Amino acid sequence: MEGKKTAGRQKIPLEKIEKEAARYASFSKRRLSLYKKASELVRECDVDLGIFISSQTGKPYSFVHPTTNAVIDRFINPTTVDLGAQLAAAEARNKVIQYNDRLNEFDAREKAAKEKIRSMDQMNEARVRGWWEAMDQFNAVDITKFKEWLNTTEGLLNVQLKQLENGASSSVQSPPEDGSN
């Protein structure tokens, strides 16, 4: 077996980042990843969650679900049940679920649109250069699609040719004789 090409994941000791710009960039990235993990936790475990942090400059940031009041009330009185807060929390959860569904749908549409644009760009390139020059840039899926299109086109042309032949041969033949003449 060959030796490792990289050092892999290694533990990096935690220490203060000295450069202010790098420290702020790291804070922003870590804050966003923390929010993403919190959102996953809320979605998958159906929990109430609140995260409050402030930057070195004193700017406050927060992530709360379902509402700030519901999270604070739950923190202060964990055994108390407030039906109004529970209804508000349930409504907020339903909205989050709906928004996540819409976001996933938009992501799927965006992915499909990008794939279609990529395919159209490839087709335009092929038209400009001629299909015979562009065949070497097609991948297996594109070649399979092109082959299917050619087979379909050939089938349609054969059907149309048979229809034309049948129409031409029937018009050349003399009309059938009637027994009444």
Short mmCIF file of C-alpha atoms in Angstrom, two decimals:
data_model
loop_
_atom_site.label_atom_id
_atom_site.label_comp_id
_atom_site.label_asym_id
_atom_site.label_seq_id
_atom_site.Cartn_x
_atom_site.Cartn_y
_atom_site.Cartn_z
CA MET A 1 0.00 0.00 0.00
CA GLU A 2 1.25 3.46 -0.89
CA GLY A 3 2.07 6.05 1.74
CA LYS A 4 -0.38 8.80 2.55
CA LYS A 5 -0.30 11.73 0.19
CA THR A 6 -1.68 14.24 2.72
CA ALA A 7 -1.51 14.67 6.46
CA GLY A 8 -5.29 14.27 6.74
CA ARG A 9 -7.35 15.86 9.48
CA GLN A 10 -5.24 16.93 12.38
CA LYS A 11 -6.16 18.59 15.63
CA ILE A 12 -5.34 22.28 15.52
CA PRO A 13 -4.70 23.88 18.90
CA LEU A 14 -7.14 26.66 19.80
CA GLU A 15 -5.42 29.98 20.14
CA LYS A 16 -6.36 33.58 19.52
CA ILE A 17 -6.12 34.66 15.91
CA GLU A 18 -3.82 37.68 15.92
CA LYS A 19 -4.84 39.35 12.64
CA GLU A 20 -8.06 41.28 13.13
CA ALA A 21 -9.39 40.71 9.58
CA ALA A 22 -8.70 36.98 9.78
CA ARG A 23 -10.31 36.82 13.22
CA TYR A 24 -13.46 38.57 11.98
CA ALA A 25 -13.64 36.32 8.88
CA SER A 26 -13.25 33.24 11.07
CA PHE A 27 -15.96 34.53 13.43
CA SER A 28 -18.37 35.08 10.54
CA LYS A 29 -17.74 31.64 9.05
CA ARG A 30 -18.08 29.88 12.40
CA ARG A 31 -21.23 31.86 13.25
CA LEU A 32 -22.86 30.79 9.98
CA SER A 33 -21.87 27.15 10.48
CA LEU A 34 -23.23 27.30 14.04
CA TYR A 35 -26.54 28.67 12.71
CA LYS A 36 -26.65 25.92 10.11
CA LYS A 37 -26.13 23.23 12.75
CA ALA A 38 -28.75 24.87 14.97
CA SER A 39 -31.22 24.91 12.09
CA GLU A 40 -30.58 21.20 11.44
CA LEU A 41 -31.10 20.45 15.14
CA VAL A 42 -34.40 22.35 15.17
CA ARG A 43 -35.62 20.67 11.98
CA GLU A 44 -34.58 17.12 12.85
CA CYS A 45 -35.30 17.06 16.61
CA ASP A 46 -38.19 19.55 16.81
CA VAL A 47 -36.69 21.52 19.71
CA ASP A 48 -36.80 25.10 20.93
CA LEU A 49 -33.38 26.69 20.60
CA GLY A 50 -31.77 30.04 21.25
CA ILE A 51 -28.23 31.17 20.52
CA PHE A 52 -27.05 34.65 21.49
CA ILE A 53 -23.51 35.80 20.66
CA SER A 54 -21.76 39.11 20.18
CA SER A 55 -18.77 39.96 18.05
CA GLN A 56 -15.58 41.52 19.34
CA THR A 57 -16.95 44.91 18.28
CA GLY A 58 -20.04 44.33 20.43
CA LYS A 59 -22.50 43.69 17.62
CA PRO A 60 -25.11 41.16 18.86
CA TYR A 61 -26.22 38.15 16.83
CA SER A 62 -28.97 35.70 17.64
CA PHE A 63 -30.65 32.55 16.37
CA VAL A 64 -33.93 31.60 18.04
CA HIS A 65 -36.60 29.10 17.24
CA PRO A 66 -39.58 29.34 17.38
CA THR A 67 -39.68 32.77 19.07
CA THR A 68 -37.48 34.64 21.53
CA ASN A 69 -40.24 34.71 24.16
CA ALA A 70 -40.90 30.98 23.86
CA VAL A 71 -37.19 30.15 24.30
CA ILE A 72 -36.75 32.51 27.27
CA ASP A 73 -39.96 31.24 28.95
CA ARG A 74 -38.83 27.66 28.46
CA PHE A 75 -35.41 28.51 29.93
CA ILE A 76 -36.85 30.31 32.97
CA ASN A 77 -39.70 27.85 33.68
CA PRO A 78 -38.89 24.49 32.05
CA THR A 79 -41.85 22.69 33.69
CA THR A 80 -44.51 25.33 33.01
CA VAL A 81 -46.73 24.67 30.02
CA ASP A 82 -48.02 27.75 28.18
CA LEU A 83 -50.56 26.72 25.55
CA GLY A 84 -50.37 30.07 23.77
CA ALA A 85 -46.62 29.80 23.45
CA GLN A 86 -46.92 26.19 22.29
CA LEU A 87 -49.40 27.21 19.58
CA ALA A 88 -47.12 30.04 18.47
CA ALA A 89 -44.18 27.64 18.46
CA ALA A 90 -46.13 25.07 16.42
CA GLU A 91 -47.13 27.75 13.91
CA ALA A 92 -43.53 28.93 13.63
CA ARG A 93 -42.35 25.34 13.10
CA ASN A 94 -44.92 24.85 10.34
CA LYS A 95 -43.73 28.02 8.62
CA VAL A 96 -40.11 26.87 8.86
CA ILE A 97 -41.05 23.50 7.36
CA GLN A 98 -42.94 25.21 4.53
CA TYR A 99 -40.03 27.56 3.85
CA ASN A 100 -37.55 24.67 3.88
CA ASP A 101 -39.73 22.77 1.42
CA ARG A 102 -39.91 25.80 -0.86
CA LEU A 103 -36.16 26.31 -0.56
CA ASN A 104 -35.51 22.68 -1.51
CA GLU A 105 -37.88 23.04 -4.48
CA PHE A 106 -36.09 26.20 -5.63
CA ASP A 107 -32.72 24.48 -5.24
CA ALA A 108 -33.93 21.59 -7.39
CA ARG A 109 -35.27 24.00 -10.02
CA GLU A 110 -32.01 25.94 -10.01
CA LYS A 111 -30.02 22.74 -10.45
CA ALA A 112 -32.23 21.62 -13.34
CA ALA A 113 -31.98 25.06 -14.97
CA LYS A 114 -28.20 25.09 -14.67
CA GLU A 115 -28.03 21.62 -16.21
CA LYS A 116 -30.29 22.71 -19.06
CA ILE A 117 -28.20 25.83 -19.66
CA ARG A 118 -25.03 23.71 -19.68
CA SER A 119 -26.62 21.32 -22.17
CA MET A 120 -27.81 24.18 -24.38
CA ASP A 121 -24.35 25.76 -24.30
CA GLN A 122 -22.84 22.46 -25.42
CA MET A 123 -25.39 22.19 -28.22
CA ASN A 124 -24.65 25.75 -29.36
CA GLU A 125 -20.93 25.01 -29.37
CA ALA A 126 -21.59 21.91 -31.44
CA ARG A 127 -23.68 23.90 -33.94
CA VAL A 128 -20.94 26.48 -34.35
CA ARG A 129 -18.16 23.96 -34.89
CA GLY A 130 -20.18 21.23 -36.56
CA TRP A 131 -21.38 18.13 -34.73
CA TRP A 132 -18.57 15.95 -36.08
CA GLU A 133 -15.92 18.21 -34.53
CA ALA A 134 -17.67 18.38 -31.14
CA MET A 135 -18.29 14.66 -30.63
CA ASP A 136 -15.01 14.21 -28.77
CA GLN A 137 -16.22 16.56 -26.00
CA PHE A 138 -19.46 14.67 -25.31
CA ASN A 139 -19.62 12.46 -22.27
CA ALA A 140 -21.31 9.04 -22.18
CA VAL A 141 -24.71 10.47 -21.22
CA ASP A 142 -24.64 13.01 -24.06
CA ILE A 143 -23.65 10.35 -26.57
CA THR A 144 -26.45 8.07 -25.36
CA LYS A 145 -28.98 10.91 -25.69
CA PHE A 146 -27.69 11.72 -29.18
CA LYS A 147 -27.92 8.06 -30.21
CA GLU A 148 -31.50 7.84 -28.91
CA TRP A 149 -32.39 11.00 -30.79
CA LEU A 150 -30.90 9.60 -34.01
CA ASN A 151 -32.80 6.31 -33.58
CA THR A 152 -36.06 8.16 -32.94
CA THR A 153 -35.49 10.39 -35.94
CA GLU A 154 -34.70 7.39 -38.14
CA GLY A 155 -37.90 5.67 -37.00
CA LEU A 156 -40.01 8.74 -37.73
CA LEU A 157 -38.42 9.14 -41.16
CA ASN A 158 -39.09 5.48 -41.99
CA VAL A 159 -42.74 5.84 -41.00
CA GLN A 160 -43.09 8.96 -43.12
CA LEU A 161 -41.35 7.25 -46.05
CA LYS A 162 -43.74 4.27 -45.88
CA GLN A 163 -46.71 6.63 -45.77
CA LEU A 164 -45.42 8.45 -48.84
CA GLU A 165 -44.76 5.16 -50.67
CA ASN A 166 -48.24 3.85 -49.84
CA GLY A 167 -49.83 7.13 -50.94
CA ALA A 168 -47.86 7.19 -54.19
CA SER A 169 -48.57 3.54 -55.05
CA SER A 170 -52.30 3.85 -54.40
CA SER A 171 -52.61 6.94 -56.60
CA VAL A 172 -50.81 5.21 -59.51
CA GLN A 173 -53.10 2.16 -59.49
CA SER A 174 -56.26 2.31 -61.52
CA PRO A 175 -59.50 2.52 -59.57
CA PRO A 176 -61.19 -0.83 -58.88
CA GLU A 177 -63.77 -1.85 -61.47
CA ASP A 178 -67.36 -1.68 -60.50
CA GLY A 179 -69.65 -4.64 -61.18
CA SER A 180 -72.48 -2.28 -62.22
CA ASN A 181 -70.71 -1.07 -65.43
#
